PDB file of C-alpha atoms in Angstrom:
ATOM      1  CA  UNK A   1     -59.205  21.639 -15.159  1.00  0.00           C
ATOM      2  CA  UNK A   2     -57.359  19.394 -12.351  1.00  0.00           C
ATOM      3  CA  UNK A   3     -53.734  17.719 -14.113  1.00  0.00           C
ATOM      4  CA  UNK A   4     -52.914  14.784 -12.169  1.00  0.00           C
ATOM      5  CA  UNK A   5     -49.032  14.467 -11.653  1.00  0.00           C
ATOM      6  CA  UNK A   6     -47.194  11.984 -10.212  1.00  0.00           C
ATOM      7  CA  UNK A   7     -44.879  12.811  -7.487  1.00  0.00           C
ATOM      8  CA  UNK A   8     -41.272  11.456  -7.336  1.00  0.00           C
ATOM      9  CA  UNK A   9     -39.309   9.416  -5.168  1.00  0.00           C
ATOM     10  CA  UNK A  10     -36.736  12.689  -4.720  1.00  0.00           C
ATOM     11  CA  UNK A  11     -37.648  15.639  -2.909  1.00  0.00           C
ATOM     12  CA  UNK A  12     -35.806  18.795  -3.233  1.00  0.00           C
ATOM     13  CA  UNK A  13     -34.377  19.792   0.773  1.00  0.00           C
ATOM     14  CA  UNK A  14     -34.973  22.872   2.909  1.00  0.00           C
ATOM     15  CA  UNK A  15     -38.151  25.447   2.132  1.00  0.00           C
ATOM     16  CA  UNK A  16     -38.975  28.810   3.401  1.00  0.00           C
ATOM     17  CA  UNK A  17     -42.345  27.907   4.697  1.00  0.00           C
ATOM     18  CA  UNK A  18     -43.214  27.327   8.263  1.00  0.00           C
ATOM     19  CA  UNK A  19     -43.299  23.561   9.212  1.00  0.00           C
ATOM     20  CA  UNK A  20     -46.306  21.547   7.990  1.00  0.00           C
ATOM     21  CA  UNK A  21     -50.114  22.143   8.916  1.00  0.00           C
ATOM     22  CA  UNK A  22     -52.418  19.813   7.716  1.00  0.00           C
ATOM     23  CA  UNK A  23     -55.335  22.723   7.476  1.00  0.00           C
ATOM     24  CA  UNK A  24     -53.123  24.906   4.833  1.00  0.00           C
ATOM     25  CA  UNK A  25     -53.592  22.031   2.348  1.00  0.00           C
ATOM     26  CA  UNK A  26     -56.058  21.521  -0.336  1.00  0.00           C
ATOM     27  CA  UNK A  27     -58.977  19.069   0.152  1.00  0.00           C
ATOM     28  CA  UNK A  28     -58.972  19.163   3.679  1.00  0.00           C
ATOM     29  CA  UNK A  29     -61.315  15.568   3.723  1.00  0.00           C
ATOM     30  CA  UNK A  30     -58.125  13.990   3.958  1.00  0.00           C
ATOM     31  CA  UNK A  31     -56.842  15.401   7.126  1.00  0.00           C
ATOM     32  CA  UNK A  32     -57.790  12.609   8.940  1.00  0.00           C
ATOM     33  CA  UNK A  33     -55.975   9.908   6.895  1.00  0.00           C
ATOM     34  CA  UNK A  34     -53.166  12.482   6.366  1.00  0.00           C
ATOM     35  CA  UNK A  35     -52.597  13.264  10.022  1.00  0.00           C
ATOM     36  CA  UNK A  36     -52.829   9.103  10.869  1.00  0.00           C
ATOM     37  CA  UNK A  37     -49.865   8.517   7.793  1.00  0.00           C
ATOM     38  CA  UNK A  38     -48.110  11.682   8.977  1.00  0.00           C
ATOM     39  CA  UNK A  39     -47.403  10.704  12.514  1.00  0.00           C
ATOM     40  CA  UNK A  40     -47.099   6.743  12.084  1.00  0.00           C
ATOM     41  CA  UNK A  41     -43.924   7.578   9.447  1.00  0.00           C
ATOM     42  CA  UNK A  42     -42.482  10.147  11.700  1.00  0.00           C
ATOM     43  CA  UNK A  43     -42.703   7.673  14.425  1.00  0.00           C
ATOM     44  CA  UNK A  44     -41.153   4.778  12.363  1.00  0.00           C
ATOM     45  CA  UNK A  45     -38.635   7.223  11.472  1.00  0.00           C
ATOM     46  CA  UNK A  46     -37.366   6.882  15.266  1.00  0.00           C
ATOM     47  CA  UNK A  47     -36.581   3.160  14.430  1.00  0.00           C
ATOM     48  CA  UNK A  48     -33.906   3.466  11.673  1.00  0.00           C
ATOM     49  CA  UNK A  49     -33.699  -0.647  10.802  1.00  0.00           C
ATOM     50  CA  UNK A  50     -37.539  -0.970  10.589  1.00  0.00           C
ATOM     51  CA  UNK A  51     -37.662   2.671   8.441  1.00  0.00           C
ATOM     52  CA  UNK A  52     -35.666   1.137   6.161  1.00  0.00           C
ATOM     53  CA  UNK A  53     -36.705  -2.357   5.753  1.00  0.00           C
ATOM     54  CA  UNK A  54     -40.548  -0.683   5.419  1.00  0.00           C
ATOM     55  CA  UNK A  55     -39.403   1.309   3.112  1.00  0.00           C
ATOM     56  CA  UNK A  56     -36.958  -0.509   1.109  1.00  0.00           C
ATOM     57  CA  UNK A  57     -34.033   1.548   1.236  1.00  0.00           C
ATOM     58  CA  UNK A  58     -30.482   0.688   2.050  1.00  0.00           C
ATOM     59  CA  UNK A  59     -28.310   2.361   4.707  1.00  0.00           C
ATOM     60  CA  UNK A  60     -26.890   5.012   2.471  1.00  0.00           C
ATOM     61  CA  UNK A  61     -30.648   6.626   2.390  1.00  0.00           C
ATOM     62  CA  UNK A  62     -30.429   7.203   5.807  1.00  0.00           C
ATOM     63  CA  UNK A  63     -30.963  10.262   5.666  1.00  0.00           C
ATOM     64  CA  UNK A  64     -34.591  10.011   4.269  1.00  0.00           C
ATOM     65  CA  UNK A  65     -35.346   8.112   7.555  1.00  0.00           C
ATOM     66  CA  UNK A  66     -34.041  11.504   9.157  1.00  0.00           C
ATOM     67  CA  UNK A  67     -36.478  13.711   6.851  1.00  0.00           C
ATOM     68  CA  UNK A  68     -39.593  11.101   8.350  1.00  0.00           C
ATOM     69  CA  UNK A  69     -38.635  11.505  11.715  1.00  0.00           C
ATOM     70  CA  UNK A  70     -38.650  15.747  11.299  1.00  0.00           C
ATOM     71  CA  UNK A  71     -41.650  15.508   9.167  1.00  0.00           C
ATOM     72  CA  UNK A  72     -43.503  18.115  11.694  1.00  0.00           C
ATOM     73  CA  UNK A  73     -40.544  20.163  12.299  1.00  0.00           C
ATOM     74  CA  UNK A  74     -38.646  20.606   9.005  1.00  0.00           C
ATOM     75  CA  UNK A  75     -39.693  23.645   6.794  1.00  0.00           C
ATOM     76  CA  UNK A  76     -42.028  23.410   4.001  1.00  0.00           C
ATOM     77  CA  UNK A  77     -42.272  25.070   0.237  1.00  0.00           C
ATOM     78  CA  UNK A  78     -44.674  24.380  -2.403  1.00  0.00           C
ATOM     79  CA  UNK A  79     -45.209  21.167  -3.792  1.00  0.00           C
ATOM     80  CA  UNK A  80     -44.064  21.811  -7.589  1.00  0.00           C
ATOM     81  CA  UNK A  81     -41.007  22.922  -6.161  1.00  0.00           C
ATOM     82  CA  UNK A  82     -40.633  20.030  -3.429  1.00  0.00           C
ATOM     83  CA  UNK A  83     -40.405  17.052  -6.400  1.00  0.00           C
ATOM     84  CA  UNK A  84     -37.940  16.799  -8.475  1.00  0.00           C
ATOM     85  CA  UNK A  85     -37.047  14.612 -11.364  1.00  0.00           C
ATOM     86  CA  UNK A  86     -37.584  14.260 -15.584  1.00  0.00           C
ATOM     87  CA  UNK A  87     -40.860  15.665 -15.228  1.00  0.00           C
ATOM     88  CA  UNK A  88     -40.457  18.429 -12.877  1.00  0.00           C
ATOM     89  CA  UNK A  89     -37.303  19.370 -14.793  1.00  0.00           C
ATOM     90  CA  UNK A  90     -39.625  19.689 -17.950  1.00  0.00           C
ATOM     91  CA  UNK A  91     -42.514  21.564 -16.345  1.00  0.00           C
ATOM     92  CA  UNK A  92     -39.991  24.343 -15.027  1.00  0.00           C
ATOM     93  CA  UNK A  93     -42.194  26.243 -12.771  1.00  0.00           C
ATOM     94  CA  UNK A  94     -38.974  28.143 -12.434  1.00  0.00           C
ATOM     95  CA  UNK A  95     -39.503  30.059 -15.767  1.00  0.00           C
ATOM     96  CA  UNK A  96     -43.220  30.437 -15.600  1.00  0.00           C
ATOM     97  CA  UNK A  97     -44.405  34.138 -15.209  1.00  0.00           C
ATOM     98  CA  UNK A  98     -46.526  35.197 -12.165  1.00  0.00           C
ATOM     99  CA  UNK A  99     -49.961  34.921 -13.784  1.00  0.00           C
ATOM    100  CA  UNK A 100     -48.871  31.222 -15.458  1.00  0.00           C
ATOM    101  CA  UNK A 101     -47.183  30.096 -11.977  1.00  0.00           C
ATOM    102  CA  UNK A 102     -50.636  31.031 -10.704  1.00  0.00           C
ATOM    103  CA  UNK A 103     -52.599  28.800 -12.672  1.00  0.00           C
ATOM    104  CA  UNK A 104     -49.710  26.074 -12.412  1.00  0.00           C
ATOM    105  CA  UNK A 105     -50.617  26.153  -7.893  1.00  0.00           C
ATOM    106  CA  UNK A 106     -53.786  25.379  -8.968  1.00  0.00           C
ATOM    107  CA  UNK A 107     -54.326  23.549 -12.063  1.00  0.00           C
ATOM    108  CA  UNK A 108     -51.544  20.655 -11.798  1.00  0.00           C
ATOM    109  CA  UNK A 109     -51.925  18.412  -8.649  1.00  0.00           C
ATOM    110  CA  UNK A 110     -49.564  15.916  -7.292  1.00  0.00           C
ATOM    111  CA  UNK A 111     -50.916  12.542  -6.466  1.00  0.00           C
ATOM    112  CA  UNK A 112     -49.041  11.725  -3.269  1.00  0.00           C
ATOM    113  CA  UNK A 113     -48.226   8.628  -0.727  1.00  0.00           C
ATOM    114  CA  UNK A 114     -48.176  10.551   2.276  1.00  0.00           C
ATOM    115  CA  UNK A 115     -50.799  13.415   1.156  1.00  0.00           C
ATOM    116  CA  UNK A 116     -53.690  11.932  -0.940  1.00  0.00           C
ATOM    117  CA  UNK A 117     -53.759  14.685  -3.630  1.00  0.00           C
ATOM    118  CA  UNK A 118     -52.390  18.336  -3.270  1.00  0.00           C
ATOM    119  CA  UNK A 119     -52.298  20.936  -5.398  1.00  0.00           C
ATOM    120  CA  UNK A 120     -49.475  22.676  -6.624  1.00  0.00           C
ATOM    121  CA  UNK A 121     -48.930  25.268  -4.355  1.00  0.00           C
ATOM    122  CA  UNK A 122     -49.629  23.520  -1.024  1.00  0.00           C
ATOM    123  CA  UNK A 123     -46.796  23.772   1.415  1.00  0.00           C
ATOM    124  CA  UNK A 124     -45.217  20.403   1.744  1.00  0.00           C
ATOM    125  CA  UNK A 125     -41.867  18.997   3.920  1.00  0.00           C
ATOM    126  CA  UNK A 126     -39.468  16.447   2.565  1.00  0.00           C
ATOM    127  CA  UNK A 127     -40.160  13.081   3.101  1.00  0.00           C
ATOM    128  CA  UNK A 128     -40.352   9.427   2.133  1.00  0.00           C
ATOM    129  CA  UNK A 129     -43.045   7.095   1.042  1.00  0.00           C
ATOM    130  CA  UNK A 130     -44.135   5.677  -1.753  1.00  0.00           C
ATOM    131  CA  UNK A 131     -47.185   4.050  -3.046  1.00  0.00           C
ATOM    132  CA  UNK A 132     -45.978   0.240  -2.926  1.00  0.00           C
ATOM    133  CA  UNK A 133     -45.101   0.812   0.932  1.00  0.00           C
ATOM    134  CA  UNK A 134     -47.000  -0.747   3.520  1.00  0.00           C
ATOM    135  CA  UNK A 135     -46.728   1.311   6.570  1.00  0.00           C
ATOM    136  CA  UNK A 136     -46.529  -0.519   9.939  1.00  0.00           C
ATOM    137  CA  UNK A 137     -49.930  -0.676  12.127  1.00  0.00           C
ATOM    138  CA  UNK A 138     -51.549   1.171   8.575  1.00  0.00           C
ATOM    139  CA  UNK A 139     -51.330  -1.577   5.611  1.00  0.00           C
ATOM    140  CA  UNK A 140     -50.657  -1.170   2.239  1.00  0.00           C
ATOM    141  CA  UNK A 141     -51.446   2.380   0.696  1.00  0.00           C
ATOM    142  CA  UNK A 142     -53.761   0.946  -2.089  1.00  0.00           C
ATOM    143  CA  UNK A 143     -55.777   0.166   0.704  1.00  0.00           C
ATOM    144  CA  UNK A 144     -55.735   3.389   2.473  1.00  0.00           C
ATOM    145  CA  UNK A 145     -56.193   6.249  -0.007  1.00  0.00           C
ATOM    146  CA  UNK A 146     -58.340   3.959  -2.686  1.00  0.00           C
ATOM    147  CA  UNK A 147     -61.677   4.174  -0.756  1.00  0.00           C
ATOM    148  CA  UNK A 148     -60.859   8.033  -0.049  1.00  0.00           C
ATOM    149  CA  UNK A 149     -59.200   9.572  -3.316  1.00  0.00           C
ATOM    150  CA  UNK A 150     -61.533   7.733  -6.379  1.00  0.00           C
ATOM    151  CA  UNK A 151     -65.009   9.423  -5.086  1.00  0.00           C
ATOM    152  CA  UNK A 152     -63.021  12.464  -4.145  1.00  0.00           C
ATOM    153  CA  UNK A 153     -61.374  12.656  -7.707  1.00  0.00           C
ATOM    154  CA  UNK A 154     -64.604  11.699  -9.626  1.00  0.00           C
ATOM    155  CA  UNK A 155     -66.376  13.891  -7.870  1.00  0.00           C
ATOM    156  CA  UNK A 156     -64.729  17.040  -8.971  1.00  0.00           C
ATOM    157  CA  UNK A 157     -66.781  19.845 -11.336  1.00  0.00           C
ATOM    158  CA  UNK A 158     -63.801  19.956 -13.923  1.00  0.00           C
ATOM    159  CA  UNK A 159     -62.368  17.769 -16.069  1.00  0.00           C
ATOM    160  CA  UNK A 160     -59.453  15.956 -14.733  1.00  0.00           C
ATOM    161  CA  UNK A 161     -56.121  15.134 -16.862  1.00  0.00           C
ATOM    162  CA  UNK A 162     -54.545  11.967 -15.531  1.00  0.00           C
ATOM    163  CA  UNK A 163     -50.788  11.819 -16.344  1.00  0.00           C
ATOM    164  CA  UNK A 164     -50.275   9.528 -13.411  1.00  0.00           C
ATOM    165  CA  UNK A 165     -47.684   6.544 -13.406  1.00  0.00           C
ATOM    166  CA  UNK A 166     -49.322   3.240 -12.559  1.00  0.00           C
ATOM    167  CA  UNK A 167     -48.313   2.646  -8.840  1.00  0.00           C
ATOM    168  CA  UNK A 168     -49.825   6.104  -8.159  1.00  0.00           C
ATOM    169  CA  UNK A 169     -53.164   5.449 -10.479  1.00  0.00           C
ATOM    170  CA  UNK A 170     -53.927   2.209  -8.500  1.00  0.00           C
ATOM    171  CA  UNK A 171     -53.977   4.907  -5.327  1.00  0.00           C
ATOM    172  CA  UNK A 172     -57.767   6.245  -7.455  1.00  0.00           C
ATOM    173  CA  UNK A 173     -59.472   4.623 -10.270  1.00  0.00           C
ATOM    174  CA  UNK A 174     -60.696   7.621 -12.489  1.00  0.00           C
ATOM    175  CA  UNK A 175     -62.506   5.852 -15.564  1.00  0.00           C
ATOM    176  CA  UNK A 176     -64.067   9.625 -16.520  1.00  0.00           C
ATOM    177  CA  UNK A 177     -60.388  11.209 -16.360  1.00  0.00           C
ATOM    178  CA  UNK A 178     -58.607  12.011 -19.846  1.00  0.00           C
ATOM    179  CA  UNK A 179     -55.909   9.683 -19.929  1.00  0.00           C
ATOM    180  CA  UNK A 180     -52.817  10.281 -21.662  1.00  0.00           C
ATOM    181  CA  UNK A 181     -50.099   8.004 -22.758  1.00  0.00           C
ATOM    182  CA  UNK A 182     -46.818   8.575 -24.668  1.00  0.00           C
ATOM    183  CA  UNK A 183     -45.985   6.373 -27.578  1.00  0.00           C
ATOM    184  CA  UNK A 184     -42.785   5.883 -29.721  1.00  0.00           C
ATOM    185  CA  UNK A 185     -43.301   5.385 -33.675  1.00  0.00           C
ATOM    186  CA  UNK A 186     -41.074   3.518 -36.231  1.00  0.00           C
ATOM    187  CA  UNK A 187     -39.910   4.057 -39.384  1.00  0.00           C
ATOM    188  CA  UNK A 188     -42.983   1.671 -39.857  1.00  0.00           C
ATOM    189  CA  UNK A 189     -45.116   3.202 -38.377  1.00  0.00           C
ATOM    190  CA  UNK A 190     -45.624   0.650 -34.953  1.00  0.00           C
ATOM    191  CA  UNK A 191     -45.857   1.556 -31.995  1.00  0.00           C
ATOM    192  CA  UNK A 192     -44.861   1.108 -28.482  1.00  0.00           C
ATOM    193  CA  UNK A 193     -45.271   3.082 -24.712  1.00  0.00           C
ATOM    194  CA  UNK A 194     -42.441   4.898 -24.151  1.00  0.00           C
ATOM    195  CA  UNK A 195     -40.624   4.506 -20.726  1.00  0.00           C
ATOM    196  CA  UNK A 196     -37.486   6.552 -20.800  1.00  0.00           C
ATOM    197  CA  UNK A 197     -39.209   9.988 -22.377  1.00  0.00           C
ATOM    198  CA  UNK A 198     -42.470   9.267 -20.794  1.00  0.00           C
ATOM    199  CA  UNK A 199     -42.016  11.986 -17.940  1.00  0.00           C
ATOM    200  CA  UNK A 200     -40.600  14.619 -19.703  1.00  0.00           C
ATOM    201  CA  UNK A 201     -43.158  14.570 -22.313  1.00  0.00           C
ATOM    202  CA  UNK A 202     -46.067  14.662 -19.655  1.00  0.00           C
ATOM    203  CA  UNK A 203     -44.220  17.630 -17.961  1.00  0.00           C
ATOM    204  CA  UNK A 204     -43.982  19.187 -21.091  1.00  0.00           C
ATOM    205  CA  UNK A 205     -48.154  18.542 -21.593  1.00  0.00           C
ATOM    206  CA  UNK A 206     -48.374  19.881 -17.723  1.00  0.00           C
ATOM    207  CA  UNK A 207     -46.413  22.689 -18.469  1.00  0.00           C
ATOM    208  CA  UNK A 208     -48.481  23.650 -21.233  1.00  0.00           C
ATOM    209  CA  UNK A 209     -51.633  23.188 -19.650  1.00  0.00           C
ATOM    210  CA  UNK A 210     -50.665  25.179 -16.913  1.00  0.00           C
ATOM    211  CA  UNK A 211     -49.751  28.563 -19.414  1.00  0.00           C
ATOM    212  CA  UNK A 212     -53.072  28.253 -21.129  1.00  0.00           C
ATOM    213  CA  UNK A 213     -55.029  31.715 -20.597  1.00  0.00           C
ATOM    214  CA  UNK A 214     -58.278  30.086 -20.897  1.00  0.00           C
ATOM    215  CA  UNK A 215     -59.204  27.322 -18.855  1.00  0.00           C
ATOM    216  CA  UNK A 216     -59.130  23.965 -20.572  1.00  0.00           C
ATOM    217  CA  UNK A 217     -62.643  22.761 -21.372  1.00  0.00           C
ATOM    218  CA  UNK A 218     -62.208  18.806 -21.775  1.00  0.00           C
ATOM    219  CA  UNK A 219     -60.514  16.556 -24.643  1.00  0.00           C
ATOM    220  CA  UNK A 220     -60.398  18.531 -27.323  1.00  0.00           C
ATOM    221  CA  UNK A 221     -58.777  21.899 -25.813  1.00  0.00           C
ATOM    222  CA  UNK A 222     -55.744  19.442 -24.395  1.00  0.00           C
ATOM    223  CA  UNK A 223     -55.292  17.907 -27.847  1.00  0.00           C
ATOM    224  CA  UNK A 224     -54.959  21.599 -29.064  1.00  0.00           C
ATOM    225  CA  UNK A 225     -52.956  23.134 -26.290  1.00  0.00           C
ATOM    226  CA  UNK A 226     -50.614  20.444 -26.889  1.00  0.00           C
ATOM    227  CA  UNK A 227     -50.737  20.886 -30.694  1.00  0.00           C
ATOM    228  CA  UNK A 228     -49.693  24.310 -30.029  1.00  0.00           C
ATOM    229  CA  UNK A 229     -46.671  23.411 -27.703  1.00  0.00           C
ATOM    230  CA  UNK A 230     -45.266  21.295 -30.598  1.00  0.00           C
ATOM    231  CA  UNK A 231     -46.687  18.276 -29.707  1.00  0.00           C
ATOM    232  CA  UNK A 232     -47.499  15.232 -31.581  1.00  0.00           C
ATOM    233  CA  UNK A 233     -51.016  14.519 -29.878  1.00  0.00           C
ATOM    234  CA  UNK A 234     -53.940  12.247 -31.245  1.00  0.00           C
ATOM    235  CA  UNK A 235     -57.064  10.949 -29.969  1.00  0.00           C
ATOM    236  CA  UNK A 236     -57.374   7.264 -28.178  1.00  0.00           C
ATOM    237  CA  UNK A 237     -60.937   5.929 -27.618  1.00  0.00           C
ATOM    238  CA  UNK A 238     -63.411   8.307 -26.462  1.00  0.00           C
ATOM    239  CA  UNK A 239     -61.115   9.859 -23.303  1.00  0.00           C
ATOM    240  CA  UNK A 240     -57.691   9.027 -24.381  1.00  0.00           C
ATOM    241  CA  UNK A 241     -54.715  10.844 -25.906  1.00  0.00           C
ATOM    242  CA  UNK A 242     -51.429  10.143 -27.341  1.00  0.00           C
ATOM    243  CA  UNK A 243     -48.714  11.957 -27.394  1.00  0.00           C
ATOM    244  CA  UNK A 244     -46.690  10.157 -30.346  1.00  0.00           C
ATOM    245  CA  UNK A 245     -42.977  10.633 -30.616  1.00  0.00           C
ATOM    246  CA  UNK A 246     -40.070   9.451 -33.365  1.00  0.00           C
TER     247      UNK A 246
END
């Protein structure tokens, strides 16, 4: 099973790992467009004013600008550990044993700006981008990674879990992927998509995907995995889940 993640604007600093190389990364199809996004945001990082008006950031995030222009240089450690944020705090590859962090590398992926799609263990740096950028000389990212990433993703042998936020699902359309959204109920009994638990319920569903002996077989082994994590999960349509919350 691939889980789709999304990444996060914050990246943790520093790594153990030597600086990046494109060819230690999964799906290595995407070197090209990686190496072409790599060295046109290290170069804008040179130019602080247009860094940050591309990017959208205000002078206090300067230093992000600096992480761009080192992208090449600065160390790198594995991408689970380089995002940060609700959902990454939830998934806790921290706590995982060896044989659990192991299936965690390669099971969850992160759906990235800069990278296309990595898997959890590929060596990453610190940097900045995001999917509504437009990068100078490259265009909008939409644009970029769309053509590359949805036959890429479709075409994978397993079944793919897409717990991507909606900026980073317009980077691949994956009609085939199990889709899961988390919903609040009322004392009613309506409900509504959840924003503020949203990513700590999918890291919890990543999490528990990731700890799963046996490999996860389609729909109906997530709906159970997550039953068995405590998790309030029903079926949506024919490739859908819920995860339904008070």
């Amino acid at each position: 099973m691939l889980v789709l993640l999304p990444p996060s604007e914050t990246k943790s600093s520093g790594g153990d790992g030597p600086p990046l190389r494109l060819e230690t990364l999964s799906f290595e199809e995407l070197n090209p467009t990686r190496e072409r996004l790599a060295r046109a945001l290290a170069e804008l990082g040179k130019d602080l004013p247009a860094s940050l008006a591309a990017l959208g950031l205000s002078e206090r995030q300067a230093g992000e600008v600096e992480r761009n222009a080192a992208l090449w240089d600065s160390p790198t450690r594995p991408a689970l550990e380089r995002y940060t944020g609700v959902l990454y705090d939830a998934l806790d590859v921290g706590s995982l044993s060896d044989a659990e962090r192991a299936r965690a590398d390669t099971r969850l992926a992160v759906v990235s700006a800069l990278f296309g799609v990595v898997r959890g263990g590929d060596p990453v740096p610190a940097y900045r981008l995001s999917a509504g950028s437009t990068v100078p000389e490259i265009g909008g990212l939409r644009g970029v990674w769309r053509p590359e990433l949805t036959p890429l993703l479709r075409a994978q042998p397993e079944p793919v879990v897409d717990l991507r936020s909606g900026a980073y699902a317009a980077l691949a359309k994956l009609p085939d992927a199990i889709e899961v959204r988390v919903v609040t109920e009322d004392s009613a009994g309506a409900r509504k998509a959840v924003s503020h638990h949203n990513k700590a319920h999918k890291g919890r569903l990543a999490r528990a995907l990731a700890k799963a002996e046996r490999e996860p077989d389609g729909l109906e082994d997530v709906e159970e995995i997550a039953g068995r994590a405590g998790m309030r999960c029903e079926r949506a349509g024919a490739r859908g889940l819920q995860i339904v919350v008070d």
